[in-house]
XYZ file of C-alpha atoms in Angstrom:
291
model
C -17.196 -34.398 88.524
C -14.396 -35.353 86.204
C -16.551 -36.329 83.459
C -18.503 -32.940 83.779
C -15.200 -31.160 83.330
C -14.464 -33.198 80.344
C -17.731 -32.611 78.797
C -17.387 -28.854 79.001
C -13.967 -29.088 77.649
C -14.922 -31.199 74.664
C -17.639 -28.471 73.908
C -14.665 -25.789 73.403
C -12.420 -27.439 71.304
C -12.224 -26.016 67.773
C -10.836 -27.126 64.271
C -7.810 -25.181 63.145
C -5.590 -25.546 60.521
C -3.247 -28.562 60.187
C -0.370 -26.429 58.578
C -0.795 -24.329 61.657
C -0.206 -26.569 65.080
C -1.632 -24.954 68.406
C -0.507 -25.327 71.740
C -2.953 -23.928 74.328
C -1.958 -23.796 77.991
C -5.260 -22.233 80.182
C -7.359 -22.702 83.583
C -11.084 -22.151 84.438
C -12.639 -21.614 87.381
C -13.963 -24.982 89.290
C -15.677 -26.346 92.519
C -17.235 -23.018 93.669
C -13.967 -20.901 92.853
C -12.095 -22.526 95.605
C -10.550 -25.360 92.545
C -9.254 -24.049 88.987
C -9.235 -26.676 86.373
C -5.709 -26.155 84.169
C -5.766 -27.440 80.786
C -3.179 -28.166 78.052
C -4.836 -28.146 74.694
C -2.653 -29.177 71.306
C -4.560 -29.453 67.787
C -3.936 -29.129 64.223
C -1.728 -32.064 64.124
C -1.737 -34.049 60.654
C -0.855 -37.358 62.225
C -1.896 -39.039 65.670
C 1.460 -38.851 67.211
C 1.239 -35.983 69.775
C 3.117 -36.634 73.305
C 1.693 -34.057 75.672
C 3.144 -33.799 79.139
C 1.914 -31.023 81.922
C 5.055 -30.182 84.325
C 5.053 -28.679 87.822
C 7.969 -26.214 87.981
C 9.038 -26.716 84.641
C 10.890 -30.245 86.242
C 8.661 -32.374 87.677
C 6.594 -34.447 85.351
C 2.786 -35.075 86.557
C 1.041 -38.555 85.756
C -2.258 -39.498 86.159
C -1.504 -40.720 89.516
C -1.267 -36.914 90.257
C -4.201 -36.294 89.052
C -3.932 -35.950 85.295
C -6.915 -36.610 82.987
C -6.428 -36.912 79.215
C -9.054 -37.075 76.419
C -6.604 -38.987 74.911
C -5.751 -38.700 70.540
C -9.200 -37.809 68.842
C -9.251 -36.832 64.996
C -11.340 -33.902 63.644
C -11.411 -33.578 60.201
C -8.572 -34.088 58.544
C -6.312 -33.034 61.807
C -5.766 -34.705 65.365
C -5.995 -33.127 68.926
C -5.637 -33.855 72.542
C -6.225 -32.315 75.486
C -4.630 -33.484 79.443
C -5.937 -31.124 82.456
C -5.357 -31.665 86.298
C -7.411 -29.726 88.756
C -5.357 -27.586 91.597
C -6.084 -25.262 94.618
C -6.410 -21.784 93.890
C -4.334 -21.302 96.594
C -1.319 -23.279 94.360
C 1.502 -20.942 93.595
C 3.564 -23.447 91.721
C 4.562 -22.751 87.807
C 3.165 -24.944 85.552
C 4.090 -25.533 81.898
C 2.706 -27.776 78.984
C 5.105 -29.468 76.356
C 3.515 -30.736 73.219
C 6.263 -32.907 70.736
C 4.872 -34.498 67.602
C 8.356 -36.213 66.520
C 7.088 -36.748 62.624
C 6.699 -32.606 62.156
C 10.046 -32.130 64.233
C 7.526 -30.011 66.538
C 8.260 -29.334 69.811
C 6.679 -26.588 72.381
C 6.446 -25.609 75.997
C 3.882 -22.719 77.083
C 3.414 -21.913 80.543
C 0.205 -21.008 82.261
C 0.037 -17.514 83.072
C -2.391 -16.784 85.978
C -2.996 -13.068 85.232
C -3.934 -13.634 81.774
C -6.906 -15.529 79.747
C -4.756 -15.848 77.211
C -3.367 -19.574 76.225
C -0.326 -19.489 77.686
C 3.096 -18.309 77.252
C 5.882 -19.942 75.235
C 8.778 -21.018 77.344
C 10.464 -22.570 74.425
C 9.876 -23.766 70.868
C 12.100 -26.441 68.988
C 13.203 -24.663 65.943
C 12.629 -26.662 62.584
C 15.400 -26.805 59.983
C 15.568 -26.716 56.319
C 18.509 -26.707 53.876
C 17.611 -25.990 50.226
C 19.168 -24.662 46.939
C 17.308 -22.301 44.287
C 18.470 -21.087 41.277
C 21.020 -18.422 40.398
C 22.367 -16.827 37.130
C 24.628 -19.265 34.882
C 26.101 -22.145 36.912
C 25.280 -20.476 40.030
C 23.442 -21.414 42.605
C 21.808 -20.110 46.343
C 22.314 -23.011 49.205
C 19.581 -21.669 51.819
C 19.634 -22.209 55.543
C 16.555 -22.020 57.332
C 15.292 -22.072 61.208
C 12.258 -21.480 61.863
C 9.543 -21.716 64.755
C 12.089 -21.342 67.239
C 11.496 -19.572 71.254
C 13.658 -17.702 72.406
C 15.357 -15.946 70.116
C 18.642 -16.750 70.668
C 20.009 -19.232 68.360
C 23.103 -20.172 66.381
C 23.304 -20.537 62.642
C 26.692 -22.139 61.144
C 26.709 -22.858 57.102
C 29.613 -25.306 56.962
C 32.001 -26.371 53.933
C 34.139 -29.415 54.870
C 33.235 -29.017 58.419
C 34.639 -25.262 58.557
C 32.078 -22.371 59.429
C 31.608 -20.067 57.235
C 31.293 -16.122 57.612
C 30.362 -12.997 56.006
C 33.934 -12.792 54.677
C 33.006 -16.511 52.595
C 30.013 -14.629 51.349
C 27.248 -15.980 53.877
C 24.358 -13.250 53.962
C 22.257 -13.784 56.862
C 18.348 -12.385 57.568
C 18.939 -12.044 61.216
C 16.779 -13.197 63.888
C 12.766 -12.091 62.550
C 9.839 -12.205 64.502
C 6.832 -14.817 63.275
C 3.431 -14.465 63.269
C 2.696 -17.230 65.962
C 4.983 -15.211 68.520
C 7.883 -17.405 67.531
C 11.070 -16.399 65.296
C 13.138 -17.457 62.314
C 17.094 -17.044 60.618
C 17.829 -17.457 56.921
C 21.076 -17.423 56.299
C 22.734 -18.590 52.280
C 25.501 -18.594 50.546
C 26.185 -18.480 46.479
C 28.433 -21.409 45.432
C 29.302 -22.729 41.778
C 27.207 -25.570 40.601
C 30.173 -27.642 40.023
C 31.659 -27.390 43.710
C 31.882 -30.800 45.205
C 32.819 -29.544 48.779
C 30.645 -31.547 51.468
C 27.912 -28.605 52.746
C 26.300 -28.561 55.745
C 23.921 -26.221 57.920
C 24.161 -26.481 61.771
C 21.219 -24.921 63.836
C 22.244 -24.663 67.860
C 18.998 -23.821 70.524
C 20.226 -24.230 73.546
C 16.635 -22.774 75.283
C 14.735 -26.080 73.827
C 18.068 -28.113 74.174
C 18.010 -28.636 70.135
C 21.126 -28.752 68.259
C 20.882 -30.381 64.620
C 22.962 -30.343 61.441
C 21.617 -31.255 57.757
C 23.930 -31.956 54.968
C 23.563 -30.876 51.369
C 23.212 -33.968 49.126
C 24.250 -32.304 45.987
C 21.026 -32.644 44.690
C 20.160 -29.598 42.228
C 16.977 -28.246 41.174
C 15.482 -29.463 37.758
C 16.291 -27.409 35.509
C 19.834 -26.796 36.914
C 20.263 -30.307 37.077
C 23.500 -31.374 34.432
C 22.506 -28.632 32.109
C 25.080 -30.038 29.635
C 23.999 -33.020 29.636
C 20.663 -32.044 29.212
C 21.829 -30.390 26.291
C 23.682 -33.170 24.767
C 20.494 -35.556 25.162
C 18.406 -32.930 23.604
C 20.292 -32.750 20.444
C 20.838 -36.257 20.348
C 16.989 -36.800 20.421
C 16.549 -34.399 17.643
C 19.083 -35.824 15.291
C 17.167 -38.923 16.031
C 13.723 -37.747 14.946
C 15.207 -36.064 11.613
C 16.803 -39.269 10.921
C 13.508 -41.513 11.546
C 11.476 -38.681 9.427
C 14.177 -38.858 6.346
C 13.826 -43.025 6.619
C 10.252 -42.889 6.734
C 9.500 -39.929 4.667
C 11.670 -40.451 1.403
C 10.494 -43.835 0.514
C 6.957 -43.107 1.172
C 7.727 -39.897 -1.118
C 9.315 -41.847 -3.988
C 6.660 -44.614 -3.641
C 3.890 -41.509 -3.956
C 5.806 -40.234 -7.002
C 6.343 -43.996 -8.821
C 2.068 -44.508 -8.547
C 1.725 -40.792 -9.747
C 3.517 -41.708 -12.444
C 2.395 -44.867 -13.392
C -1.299 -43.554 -12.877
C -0.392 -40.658 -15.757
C 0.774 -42.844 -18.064
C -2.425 -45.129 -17.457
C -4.749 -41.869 -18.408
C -2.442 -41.454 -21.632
C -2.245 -44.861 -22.699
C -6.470 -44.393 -21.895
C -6.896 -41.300 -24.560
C -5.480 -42.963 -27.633
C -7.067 -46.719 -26.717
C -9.734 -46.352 -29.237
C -6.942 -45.842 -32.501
C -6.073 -49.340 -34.292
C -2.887 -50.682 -33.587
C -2.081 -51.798 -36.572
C -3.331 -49.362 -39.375
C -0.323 -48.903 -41.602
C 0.644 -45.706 -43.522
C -1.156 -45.651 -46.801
C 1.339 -46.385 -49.825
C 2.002 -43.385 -51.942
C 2.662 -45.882 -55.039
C -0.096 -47.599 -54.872
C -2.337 -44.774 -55.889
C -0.487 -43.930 -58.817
């Protein structure tokens, strides 16, 4: 029985993007409708490390020793899946809940099953992932980014910190507010503009209290390329230059004079060539002597 129900399950799963991971909480129908087969599905995973746990009333933890089954970590294409399901009464009126964490992606999801829809589940909460970056801005300017993202509910807290101290609107922080993702999930961006040459310690503190998350990156003072040490950039550029003209004028003038010396000595070769047929020593004919 448990091996047809695998089977069938197998035959379902489908290859979907590894940029995109899925978490899929649904049930089907089992044992002559009186049994329902609930499944927790996660996939698009670029490494094998997916922890998958299904959860009675969003607390208690089942094991196989309740009845879990597990395909266990397969690879398909270039992205890893696996899939747990337990089968229940129909009669069960207990909530159940699947949480998928992959700790190298920083993902981390809990859907519950919904029993009046087909759908594949409903997200209880999502882990939101963080990212602090810094782009460009006009002279020595630049933008230091905070980002959340992927994050369920919506309510969330956002600090940009300098020495420790939050920063507000007043400081200059602009902030996106709280927008609504494609997957059903949501996102903040808040920045700030800041001199290039500001050695204050920066920091961006993102609080979820829904998937018990609460993490804080700080800014390494690493710029972008081409706003990294601009002066000095400079400086090494125009050292290089003066470099190369002074190689070309050491190089270059003695092969020039040494052109010049053979062009010369090759001239006086084709003169001293014309007049090589005249006798050397033919003296001017006495005027005297005629006489």
């Amino acid at each position: 029985m448990f091996i047809y129900v695998f089977v069938v399950f197998l035959l379902v799963v489908q290859t979907v993007n590894g940029d995109q991971p899925d978490v899929e909480m649904f049930s089907e129908s089992f044992n002559q409708d009186t049994e329902m087969v609930l499944a927790c599905r996660a996939r698009g995973f670029n490494t094998s490390g997916i922890e998958l746990h299904i959860k009675k009333n969003r607390c208690d933890l089942l094991t196989k020793e309740d009845g879990v089954k597990t395909s266990g970590i397969y690879q398909q294409g270039n992205t890893y899946w696996r899939e747990d399901y337990i089968i229940i009464s129909k009669s069960e009126m207990s909530n159940y809940s699947c949480e998928v964490i992959h700790a190298e992606s920083r993902f981390h999801v809990e859907k519950v099953w919904d029993p009046d829809s087909d759908g594949p589940g409903r997200i209880i909460s999502s882990r939101p992932r963080v990212f602090l970056s810094v782009d460009n801005e006009v002279q020595a300017k630049i933008t230091l980014t905070c980002l959340a993202e992927g994050f369920y509910p919506r309510n969330i807290t956002l600090n940009i910190k300098r020495n420790g101290n939050i920063l507000t609107r007043e400081d200059g922080v602009d902030s996106s507010g709280v927008c609504p993702r494609e997957d059903n999930t949501f996102q903040r961006r808040d920045h700030i503009i800041i001199s290039k040459s500001d050695r204050s310690d920066y920091s961006c503190e993102v609080i979820h209290a829904a998937s018990d998350s609460h993490e804080e990156k700080v800014w390494d003072h690493h710029l972008p390329p081409d706003t990294d040490d601009k002066d000095g950039d400079s400086w090494l550029k125009s050292a290089i230059i003066a470099a190369v003209i002074v190689v070309l004028v050491l190089v270059l003038v003695p092969v020039l004079f040494l052109v010049l010396v053979l062009y010369l000595r090759s001239d006086l070769g084709d003169r001293r060539g014309r007049y090589s047929d005249v006798p050397q020593d033919v003296e001017a004919p006495d005027s005297e002597s005629n006489l």
